[in-house]
PDB file of C-alpha atoms in Angstrom:
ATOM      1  CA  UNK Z   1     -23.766  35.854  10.965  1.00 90.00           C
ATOM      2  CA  UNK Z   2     -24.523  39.220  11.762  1.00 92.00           C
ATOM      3  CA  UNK Z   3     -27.392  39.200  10.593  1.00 94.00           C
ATOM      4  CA  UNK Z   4     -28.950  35.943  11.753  1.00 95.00           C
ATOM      5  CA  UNK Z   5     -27.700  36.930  15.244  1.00 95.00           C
ATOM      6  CA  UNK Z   6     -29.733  40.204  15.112  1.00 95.00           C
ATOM      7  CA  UNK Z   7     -33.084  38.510  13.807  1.00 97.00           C
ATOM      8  CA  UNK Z   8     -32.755  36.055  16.312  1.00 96.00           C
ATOM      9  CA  UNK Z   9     -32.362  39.068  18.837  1.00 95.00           C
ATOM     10  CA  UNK Z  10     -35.135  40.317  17.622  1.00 96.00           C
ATOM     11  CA  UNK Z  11     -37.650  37.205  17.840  1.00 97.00           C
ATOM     12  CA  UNK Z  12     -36.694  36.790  21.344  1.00 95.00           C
ATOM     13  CA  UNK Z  13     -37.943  41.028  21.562  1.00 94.00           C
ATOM     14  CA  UNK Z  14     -41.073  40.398  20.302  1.00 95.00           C
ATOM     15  CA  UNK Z  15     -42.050  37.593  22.339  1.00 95.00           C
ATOM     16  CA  UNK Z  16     -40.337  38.373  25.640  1.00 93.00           C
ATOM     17  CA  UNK Z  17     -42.442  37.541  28.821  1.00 92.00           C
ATOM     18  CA  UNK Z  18     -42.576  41.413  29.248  1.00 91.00           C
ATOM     19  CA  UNK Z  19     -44.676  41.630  26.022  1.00 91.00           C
ATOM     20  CA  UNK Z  20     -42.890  42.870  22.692  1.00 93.00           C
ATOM     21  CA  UNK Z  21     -40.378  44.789  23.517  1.00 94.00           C
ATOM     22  CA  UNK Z  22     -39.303  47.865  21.561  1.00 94.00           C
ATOM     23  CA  UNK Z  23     -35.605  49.497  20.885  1.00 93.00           C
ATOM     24  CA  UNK Z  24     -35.455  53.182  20.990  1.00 89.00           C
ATOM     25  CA  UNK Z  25     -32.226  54.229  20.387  1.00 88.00           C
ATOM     26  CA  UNK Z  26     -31.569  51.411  17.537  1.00 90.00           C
ATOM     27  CA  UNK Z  27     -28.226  52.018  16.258  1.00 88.00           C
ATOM     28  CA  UNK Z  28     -25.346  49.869  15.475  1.00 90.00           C
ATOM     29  CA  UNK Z  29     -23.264  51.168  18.161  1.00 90.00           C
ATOM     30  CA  UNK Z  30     -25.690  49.804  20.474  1.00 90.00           C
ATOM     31  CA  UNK Z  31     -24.675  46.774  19.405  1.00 91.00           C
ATOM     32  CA  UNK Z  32     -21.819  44.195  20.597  1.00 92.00           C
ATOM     33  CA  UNK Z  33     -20.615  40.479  19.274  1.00 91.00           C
ATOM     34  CA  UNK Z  34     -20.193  38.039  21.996  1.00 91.00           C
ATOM     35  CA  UNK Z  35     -18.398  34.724  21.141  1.00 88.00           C
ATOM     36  CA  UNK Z  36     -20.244  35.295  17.535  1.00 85.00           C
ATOM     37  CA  UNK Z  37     -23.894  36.315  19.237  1.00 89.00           C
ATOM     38  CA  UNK Z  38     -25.209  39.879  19.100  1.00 91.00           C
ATOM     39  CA  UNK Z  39     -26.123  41.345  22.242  1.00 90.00           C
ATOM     40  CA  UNK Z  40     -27.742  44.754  23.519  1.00 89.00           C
ATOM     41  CA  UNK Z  41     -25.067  46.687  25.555  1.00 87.00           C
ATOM     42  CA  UNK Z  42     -27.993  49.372  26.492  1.00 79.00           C
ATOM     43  CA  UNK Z  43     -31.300  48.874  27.613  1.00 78.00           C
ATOM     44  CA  UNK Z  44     -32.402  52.094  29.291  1.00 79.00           C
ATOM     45  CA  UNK Z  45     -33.706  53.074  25.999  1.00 82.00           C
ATOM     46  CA  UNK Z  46     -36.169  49.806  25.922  1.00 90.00           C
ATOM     47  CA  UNK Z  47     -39.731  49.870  26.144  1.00 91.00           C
ATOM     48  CA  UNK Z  48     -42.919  47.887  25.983  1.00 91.00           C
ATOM     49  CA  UNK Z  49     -45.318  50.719  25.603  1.00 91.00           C
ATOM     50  CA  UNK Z  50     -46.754  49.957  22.459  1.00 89.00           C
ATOM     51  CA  UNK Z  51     -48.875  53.081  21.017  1.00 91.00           C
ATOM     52  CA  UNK Z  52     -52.699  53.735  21.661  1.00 93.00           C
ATOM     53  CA  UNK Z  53     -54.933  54.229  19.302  1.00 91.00           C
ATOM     54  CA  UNK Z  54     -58.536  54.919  18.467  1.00 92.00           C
ATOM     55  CA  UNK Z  55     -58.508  54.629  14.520  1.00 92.00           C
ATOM     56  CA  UNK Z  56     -56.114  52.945  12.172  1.00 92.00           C
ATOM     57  CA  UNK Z  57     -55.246  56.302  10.824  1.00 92.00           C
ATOM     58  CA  UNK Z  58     -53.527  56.792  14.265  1.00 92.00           C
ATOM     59  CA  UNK Z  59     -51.361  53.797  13.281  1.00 93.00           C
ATOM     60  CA  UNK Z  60     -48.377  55.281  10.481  1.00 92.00           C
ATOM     61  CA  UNK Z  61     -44.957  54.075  11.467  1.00 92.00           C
ATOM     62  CA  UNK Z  62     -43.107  56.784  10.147  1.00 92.00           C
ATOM     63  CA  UNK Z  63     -38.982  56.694   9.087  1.00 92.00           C
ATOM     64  CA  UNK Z  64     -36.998  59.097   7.457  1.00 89.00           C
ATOM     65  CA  UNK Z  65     -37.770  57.500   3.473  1.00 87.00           C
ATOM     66  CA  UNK Z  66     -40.668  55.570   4.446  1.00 92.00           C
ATOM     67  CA  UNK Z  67     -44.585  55.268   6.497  1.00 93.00           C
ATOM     68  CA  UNK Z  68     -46.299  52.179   6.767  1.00 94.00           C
ATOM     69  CA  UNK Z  69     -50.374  52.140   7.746  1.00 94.00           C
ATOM     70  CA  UNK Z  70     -50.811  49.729  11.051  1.00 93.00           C
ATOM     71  CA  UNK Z  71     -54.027  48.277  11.926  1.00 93.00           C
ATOM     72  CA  UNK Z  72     -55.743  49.558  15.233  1.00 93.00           C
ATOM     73  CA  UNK Z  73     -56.417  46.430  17.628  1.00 91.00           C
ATOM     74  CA  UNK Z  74     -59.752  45.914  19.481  1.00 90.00           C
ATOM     75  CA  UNK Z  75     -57.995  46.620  22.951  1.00 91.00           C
ATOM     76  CA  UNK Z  76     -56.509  50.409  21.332  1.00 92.00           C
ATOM     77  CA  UNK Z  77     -53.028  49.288  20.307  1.00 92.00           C
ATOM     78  CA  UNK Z  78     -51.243  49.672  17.312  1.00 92.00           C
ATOM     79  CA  UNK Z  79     -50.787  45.963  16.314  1.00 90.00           C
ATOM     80  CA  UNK Z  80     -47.621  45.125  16.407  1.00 92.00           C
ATOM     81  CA  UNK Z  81     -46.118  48.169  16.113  1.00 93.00           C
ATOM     82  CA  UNK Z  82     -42.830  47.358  18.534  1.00 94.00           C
ATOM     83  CA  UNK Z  83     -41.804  44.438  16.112  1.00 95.00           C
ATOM     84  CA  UNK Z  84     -42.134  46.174  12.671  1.00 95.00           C
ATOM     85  CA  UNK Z  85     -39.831  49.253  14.316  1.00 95.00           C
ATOM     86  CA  UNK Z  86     -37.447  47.146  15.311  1.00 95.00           C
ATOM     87  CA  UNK Z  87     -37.632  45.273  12.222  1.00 96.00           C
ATOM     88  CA  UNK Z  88     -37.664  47.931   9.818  1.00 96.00           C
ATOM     89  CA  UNK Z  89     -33.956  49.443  11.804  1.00 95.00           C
ATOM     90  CA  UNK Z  90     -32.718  45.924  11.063  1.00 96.00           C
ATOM     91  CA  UNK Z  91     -33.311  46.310   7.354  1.00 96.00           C
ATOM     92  CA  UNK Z  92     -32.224  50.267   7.460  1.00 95.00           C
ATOM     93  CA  UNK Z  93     -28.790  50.385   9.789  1.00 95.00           C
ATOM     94  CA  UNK Z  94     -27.529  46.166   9.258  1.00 94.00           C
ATOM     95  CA  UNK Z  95     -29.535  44.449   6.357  1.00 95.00           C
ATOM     96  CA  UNK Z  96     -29.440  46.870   3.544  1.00 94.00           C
ATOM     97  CA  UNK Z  97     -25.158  47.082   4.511  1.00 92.00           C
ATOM     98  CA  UNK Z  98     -24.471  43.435   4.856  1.00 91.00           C
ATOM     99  CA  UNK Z  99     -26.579  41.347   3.217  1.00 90.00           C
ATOM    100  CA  UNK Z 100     -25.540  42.244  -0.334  1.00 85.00           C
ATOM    101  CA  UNK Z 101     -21.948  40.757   0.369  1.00 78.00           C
ATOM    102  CA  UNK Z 102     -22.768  37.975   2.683  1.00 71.00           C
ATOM    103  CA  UNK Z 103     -23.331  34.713   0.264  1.00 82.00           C
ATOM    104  CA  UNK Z 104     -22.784  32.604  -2.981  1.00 85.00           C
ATOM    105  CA  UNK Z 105     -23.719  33.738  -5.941  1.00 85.00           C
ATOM    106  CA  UNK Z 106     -26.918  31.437  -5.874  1.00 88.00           C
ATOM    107  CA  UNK Z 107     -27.937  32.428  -2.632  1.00 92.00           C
ATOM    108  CA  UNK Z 108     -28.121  35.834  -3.059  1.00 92.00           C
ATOM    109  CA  UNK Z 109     -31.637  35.623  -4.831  1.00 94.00           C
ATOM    110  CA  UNK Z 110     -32.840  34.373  -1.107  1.00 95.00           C
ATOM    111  CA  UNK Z 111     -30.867  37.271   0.617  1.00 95.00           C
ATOM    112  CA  UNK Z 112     -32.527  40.157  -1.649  1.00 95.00           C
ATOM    113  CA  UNK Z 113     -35.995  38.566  -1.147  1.00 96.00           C
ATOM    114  CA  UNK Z 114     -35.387  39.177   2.659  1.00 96.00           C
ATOM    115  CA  UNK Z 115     -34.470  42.242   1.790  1.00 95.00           C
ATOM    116  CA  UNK Z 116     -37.075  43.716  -0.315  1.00 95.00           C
ATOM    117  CA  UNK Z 117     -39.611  41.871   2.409  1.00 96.00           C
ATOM    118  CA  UNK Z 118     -38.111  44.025   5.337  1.00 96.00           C
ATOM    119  CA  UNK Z 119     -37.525  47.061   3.762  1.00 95.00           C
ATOM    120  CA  UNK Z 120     -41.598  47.354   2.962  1.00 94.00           C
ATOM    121  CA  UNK Z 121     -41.854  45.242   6.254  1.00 95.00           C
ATOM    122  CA  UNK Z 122     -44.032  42.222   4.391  1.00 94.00           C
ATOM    123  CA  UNK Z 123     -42.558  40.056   7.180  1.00 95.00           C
ATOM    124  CA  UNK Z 124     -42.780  39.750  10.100  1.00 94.00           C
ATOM    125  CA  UNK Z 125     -40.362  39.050  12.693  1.00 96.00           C
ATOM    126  CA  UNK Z 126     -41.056  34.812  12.375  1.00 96.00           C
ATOM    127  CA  UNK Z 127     -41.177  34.931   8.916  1.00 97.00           C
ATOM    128  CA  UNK Z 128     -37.902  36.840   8.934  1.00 97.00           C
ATOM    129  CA  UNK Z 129     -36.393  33.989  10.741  1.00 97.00           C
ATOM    130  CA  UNK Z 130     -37.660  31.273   8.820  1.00 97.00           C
ATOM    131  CA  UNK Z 131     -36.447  32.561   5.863  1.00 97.00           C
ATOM    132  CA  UNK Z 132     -32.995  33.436   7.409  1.00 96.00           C
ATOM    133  CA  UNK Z 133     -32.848  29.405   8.822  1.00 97.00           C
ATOM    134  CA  UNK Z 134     -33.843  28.082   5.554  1.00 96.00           C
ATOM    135  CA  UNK Z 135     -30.277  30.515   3.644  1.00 95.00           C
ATOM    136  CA  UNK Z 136     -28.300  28.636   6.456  1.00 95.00           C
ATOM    137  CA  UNK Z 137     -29.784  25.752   6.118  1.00 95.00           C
ATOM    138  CA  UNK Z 138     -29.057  25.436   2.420  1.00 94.00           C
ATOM    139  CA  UNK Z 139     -25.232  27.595   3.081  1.00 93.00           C
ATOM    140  CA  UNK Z 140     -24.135  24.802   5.545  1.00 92.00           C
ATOM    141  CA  UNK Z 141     -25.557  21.606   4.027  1.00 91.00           C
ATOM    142  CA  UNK Z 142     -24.378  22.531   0.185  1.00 89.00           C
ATOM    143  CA  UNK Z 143     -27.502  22.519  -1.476  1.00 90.00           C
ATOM    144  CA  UNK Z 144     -27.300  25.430  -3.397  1.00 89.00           C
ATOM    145  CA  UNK Z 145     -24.417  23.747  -5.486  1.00 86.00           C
ATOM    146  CA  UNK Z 146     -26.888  21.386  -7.004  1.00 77.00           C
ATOM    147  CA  UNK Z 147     -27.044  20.711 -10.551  1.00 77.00           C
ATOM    148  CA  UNK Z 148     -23.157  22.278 -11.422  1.00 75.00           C
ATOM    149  CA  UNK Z 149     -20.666  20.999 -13.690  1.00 80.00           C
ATOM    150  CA  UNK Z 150     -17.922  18.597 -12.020  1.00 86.00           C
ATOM    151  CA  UNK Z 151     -15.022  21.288 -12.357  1.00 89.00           C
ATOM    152  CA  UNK Z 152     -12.642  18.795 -10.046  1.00 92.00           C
ATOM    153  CA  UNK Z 153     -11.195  16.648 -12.382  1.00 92.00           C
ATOM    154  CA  UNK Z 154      -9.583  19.512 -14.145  1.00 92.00           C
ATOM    155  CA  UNK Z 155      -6.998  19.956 -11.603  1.00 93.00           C
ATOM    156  CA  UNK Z 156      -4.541  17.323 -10.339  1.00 91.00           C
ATOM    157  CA  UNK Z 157      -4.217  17.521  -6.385  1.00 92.00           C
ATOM    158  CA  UNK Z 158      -0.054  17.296  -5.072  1.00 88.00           C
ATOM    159  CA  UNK Z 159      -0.601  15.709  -1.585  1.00 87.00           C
ATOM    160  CA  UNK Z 160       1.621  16.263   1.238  1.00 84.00           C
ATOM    161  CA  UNK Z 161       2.362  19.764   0.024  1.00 81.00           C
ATOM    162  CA  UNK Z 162       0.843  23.798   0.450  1.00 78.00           C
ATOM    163  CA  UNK Z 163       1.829  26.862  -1.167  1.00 76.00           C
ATOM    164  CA  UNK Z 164       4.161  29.199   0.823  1.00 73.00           C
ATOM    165  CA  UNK Z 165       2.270  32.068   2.267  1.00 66.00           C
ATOM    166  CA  UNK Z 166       3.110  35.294   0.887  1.00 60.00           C
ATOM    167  CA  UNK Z 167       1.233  38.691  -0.533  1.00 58.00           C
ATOM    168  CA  UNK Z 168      -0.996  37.046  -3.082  1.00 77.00           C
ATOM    169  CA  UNK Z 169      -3.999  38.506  -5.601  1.00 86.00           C
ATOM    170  CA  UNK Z 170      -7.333  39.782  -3.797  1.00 89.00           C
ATOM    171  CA  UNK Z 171     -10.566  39.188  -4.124  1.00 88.00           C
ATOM    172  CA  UNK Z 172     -14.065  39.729  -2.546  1.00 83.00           C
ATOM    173  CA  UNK Z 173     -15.528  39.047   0.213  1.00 85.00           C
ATOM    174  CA  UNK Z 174     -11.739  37.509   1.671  1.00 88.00           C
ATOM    175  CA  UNK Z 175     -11.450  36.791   5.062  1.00 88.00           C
ATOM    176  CA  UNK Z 176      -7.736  38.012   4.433  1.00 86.00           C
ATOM    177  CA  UNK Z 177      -6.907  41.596   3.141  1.00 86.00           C
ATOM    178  CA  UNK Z 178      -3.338  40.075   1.953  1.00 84.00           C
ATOM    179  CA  UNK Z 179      -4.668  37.535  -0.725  1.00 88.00           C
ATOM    180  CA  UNK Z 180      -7.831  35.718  -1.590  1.00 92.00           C
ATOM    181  CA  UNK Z 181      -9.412  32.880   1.555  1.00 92.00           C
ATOM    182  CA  UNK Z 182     -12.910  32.166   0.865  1.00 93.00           C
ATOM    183  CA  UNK Z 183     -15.518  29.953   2.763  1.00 93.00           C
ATOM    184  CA  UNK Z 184     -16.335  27.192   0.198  1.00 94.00           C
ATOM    185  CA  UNK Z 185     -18.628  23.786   0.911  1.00 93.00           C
ATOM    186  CA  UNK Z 186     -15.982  21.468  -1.171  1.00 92.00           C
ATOM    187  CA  UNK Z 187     -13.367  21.286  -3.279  1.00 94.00           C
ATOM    188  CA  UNK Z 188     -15.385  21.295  -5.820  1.00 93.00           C
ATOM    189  CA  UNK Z 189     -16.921  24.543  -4.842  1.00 93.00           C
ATOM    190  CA  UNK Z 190     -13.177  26.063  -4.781  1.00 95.00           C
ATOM    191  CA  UNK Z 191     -12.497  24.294  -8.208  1.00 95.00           C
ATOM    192  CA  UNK Z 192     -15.383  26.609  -9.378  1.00 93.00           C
ATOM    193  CA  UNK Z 193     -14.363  29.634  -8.006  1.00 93.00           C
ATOM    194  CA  UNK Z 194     -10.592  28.998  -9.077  1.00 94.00           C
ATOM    195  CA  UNK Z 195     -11.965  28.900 -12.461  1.00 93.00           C
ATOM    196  CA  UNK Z 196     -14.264  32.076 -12.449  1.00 91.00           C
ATOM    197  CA  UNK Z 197     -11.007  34.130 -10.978  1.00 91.00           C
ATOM    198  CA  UNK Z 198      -8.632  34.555 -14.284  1.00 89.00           C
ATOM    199  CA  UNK Z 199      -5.479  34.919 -11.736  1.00 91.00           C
ATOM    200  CA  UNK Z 200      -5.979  31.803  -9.952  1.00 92.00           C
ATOM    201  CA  UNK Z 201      -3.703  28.684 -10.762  1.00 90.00           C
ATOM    202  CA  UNK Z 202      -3.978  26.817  -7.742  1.00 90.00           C
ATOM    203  CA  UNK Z 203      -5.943  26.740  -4.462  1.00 93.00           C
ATOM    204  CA  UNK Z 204      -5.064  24.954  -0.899  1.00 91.00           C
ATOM    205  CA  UNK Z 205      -8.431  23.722   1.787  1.00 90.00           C
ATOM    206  CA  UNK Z 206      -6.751  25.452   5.097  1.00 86.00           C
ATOM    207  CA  UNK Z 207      -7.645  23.610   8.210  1.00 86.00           C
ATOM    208  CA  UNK Z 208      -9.516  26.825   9.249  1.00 88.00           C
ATOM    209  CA  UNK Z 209     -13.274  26.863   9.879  1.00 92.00           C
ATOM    210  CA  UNK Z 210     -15.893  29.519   9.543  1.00 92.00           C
ATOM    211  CA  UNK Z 211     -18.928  29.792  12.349  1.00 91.00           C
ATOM    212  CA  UNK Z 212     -20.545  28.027  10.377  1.00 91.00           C
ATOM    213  CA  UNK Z 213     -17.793  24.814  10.028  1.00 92.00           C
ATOM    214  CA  UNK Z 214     -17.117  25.641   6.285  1.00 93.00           C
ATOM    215  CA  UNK Z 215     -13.667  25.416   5.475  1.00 93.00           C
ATOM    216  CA  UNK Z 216     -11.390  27.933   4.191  1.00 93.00           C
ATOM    217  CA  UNK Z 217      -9.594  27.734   0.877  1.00 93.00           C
ATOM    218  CA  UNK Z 218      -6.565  30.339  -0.079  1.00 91.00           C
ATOM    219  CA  UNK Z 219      -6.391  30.420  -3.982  1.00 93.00           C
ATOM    220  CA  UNK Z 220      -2.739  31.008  -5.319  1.00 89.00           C
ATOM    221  CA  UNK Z 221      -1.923  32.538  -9.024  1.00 87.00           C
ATOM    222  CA  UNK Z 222       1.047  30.345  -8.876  1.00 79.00           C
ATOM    223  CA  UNK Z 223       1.922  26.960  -7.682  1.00 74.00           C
ATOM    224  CA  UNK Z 224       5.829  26.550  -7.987  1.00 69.00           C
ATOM    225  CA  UNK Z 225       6.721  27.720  -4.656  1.00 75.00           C
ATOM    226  CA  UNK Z 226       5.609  24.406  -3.063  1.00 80.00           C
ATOM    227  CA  UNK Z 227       6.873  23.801   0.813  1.00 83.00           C
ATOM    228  CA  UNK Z 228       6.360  20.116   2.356  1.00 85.00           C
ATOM    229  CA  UNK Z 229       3.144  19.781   4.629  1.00 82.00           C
ATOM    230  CA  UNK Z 230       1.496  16.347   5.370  1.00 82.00           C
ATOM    231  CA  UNK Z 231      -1.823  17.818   6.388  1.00 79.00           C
ATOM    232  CA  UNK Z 232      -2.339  19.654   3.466  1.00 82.00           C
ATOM    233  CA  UNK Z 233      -3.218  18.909  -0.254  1.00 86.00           C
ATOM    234  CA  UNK Z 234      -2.553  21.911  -3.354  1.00 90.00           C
ATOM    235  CA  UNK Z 235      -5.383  21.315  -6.100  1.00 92.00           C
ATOM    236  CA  UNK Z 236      -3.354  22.626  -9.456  1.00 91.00           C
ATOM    237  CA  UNK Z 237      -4.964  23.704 -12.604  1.00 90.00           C
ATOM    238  CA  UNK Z 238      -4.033  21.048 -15.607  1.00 85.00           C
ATOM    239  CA  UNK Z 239      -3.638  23.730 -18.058  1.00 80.00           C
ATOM    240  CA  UNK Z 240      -1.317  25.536 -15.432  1.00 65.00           C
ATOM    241  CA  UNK Z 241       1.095  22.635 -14.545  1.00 59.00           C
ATOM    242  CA  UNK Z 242       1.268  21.270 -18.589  1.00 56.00           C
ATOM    243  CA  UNK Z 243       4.670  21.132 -19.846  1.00 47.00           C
ATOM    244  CA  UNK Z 244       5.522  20.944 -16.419  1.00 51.00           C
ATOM    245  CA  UNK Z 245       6.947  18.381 -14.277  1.00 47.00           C
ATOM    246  CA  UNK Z 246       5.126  17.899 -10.540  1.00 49.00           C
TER     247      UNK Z 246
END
């Protein structure tokens, strides 16, 4: 979310009325989330000065680790220098932090492909976006789960009922430090990750929503401690409730 708030940020930058418009000062602290959107909080340090140029040899971009050879433009700019700076901060201060941890297994391929094109800044700002639209696109509608094995069926689901909330076992990336709440598509996408985590015996579908409407599902190690709840619906693990009586 991050992320996709900054790029878009970013396109609207590069192709403000103003001209492209350059950060700076780009650090994270000059940064603020607004109702899930990221927004500048200072723009004194903004500028759409984009450097002159007689040669292309006048044209490195240099950073800390890195230079990158710019074209010189017919009119004596550096072409599109603004938009790769701004670009290439993205990748060093929020992409190369977050986007490691920020999605399924199967759509991390995508993420580290936007990475590795941003970090030697072979995209540009709209390709960026596109490519960050199309990991959405896929993270919303549940594409990426294609072609998996029905896990479902191995668990029987005990309407009417949730777990009671207590300390539980962790895992990452949980949107709770006190137990294990993931984003999931379906409950077949939480019967998969119930049965990749060894501790998990059970797992509830919250009536919680991410920004993105996914729901969230709290998996349980144990399913005995049952309270009455006619919203909700516990998904057990066969194997965990045989010999037992639900």
């Amino acid at each position: 979310q991050v992320c996709l708030s900054l790029v878009k940020l970013l396109f609207y930058l590069a192709h403000s009325p103003l001209g492209s418009i350059v950060l700076l000062d780009f650090q994270p602290r000059q940064f603020v989330m607004v109702d899930g959107n990221l927004k500048v909080t200072d723009m004194d340090d903004a500028s759409t000065e984009e450097l002159s140029c007689k040669e292309d040899d006048d044209c490195t971009l240099d950073f800390p680790t890195k230079s990158f050879p710019l074209k010189c433009s017919v009119v004596g700019k550096c072409e599109g220098i603004n938009e790769k700076k701004n670009l290439f901060n993205a990748y060093r201060y929020f992409f190369t932090y977050l986007l490691p941890h920020s999605a399924p297994p199967a759509l991390q391929p995508l993420l580290s492909d936007i990475l590795n094109a941003t970090g030697d800044l072979r995209y540009g700002i709209n390709e960026t976006l596109r490519a960050f639209e199309k990991v959405l696109h896929l993270y919303k509608s549940g594409l990426y789960l294609q072609k998996r094995p029905l896990l479902l069926k191995d668990y029987i689901p005990l309407k009417g009922f949730r777990t009671v909330e207590g300390e539980e076992y962790k895992c990452w990336p949980s949107y709770s430090h006190l137990g294990c709440l993931l984003s999931i598509h379906s409950a077949e996408e939480a019967a998969a990750i119930c049965n990749s985590q060894s501790q998990c015996q059970s797992f509830i579908i919250t009536q919680q929503r991410t920004w993105t409407g996914r729901p969230l599902a709290s998996f349980q190690s144990s399913w005995t401690d049952l309270i009455p709840d006619t919203n909700a619906v516990v998904y057990i693990k066969r194997s965990a409730s045989s010999g037992e009586r639900l």
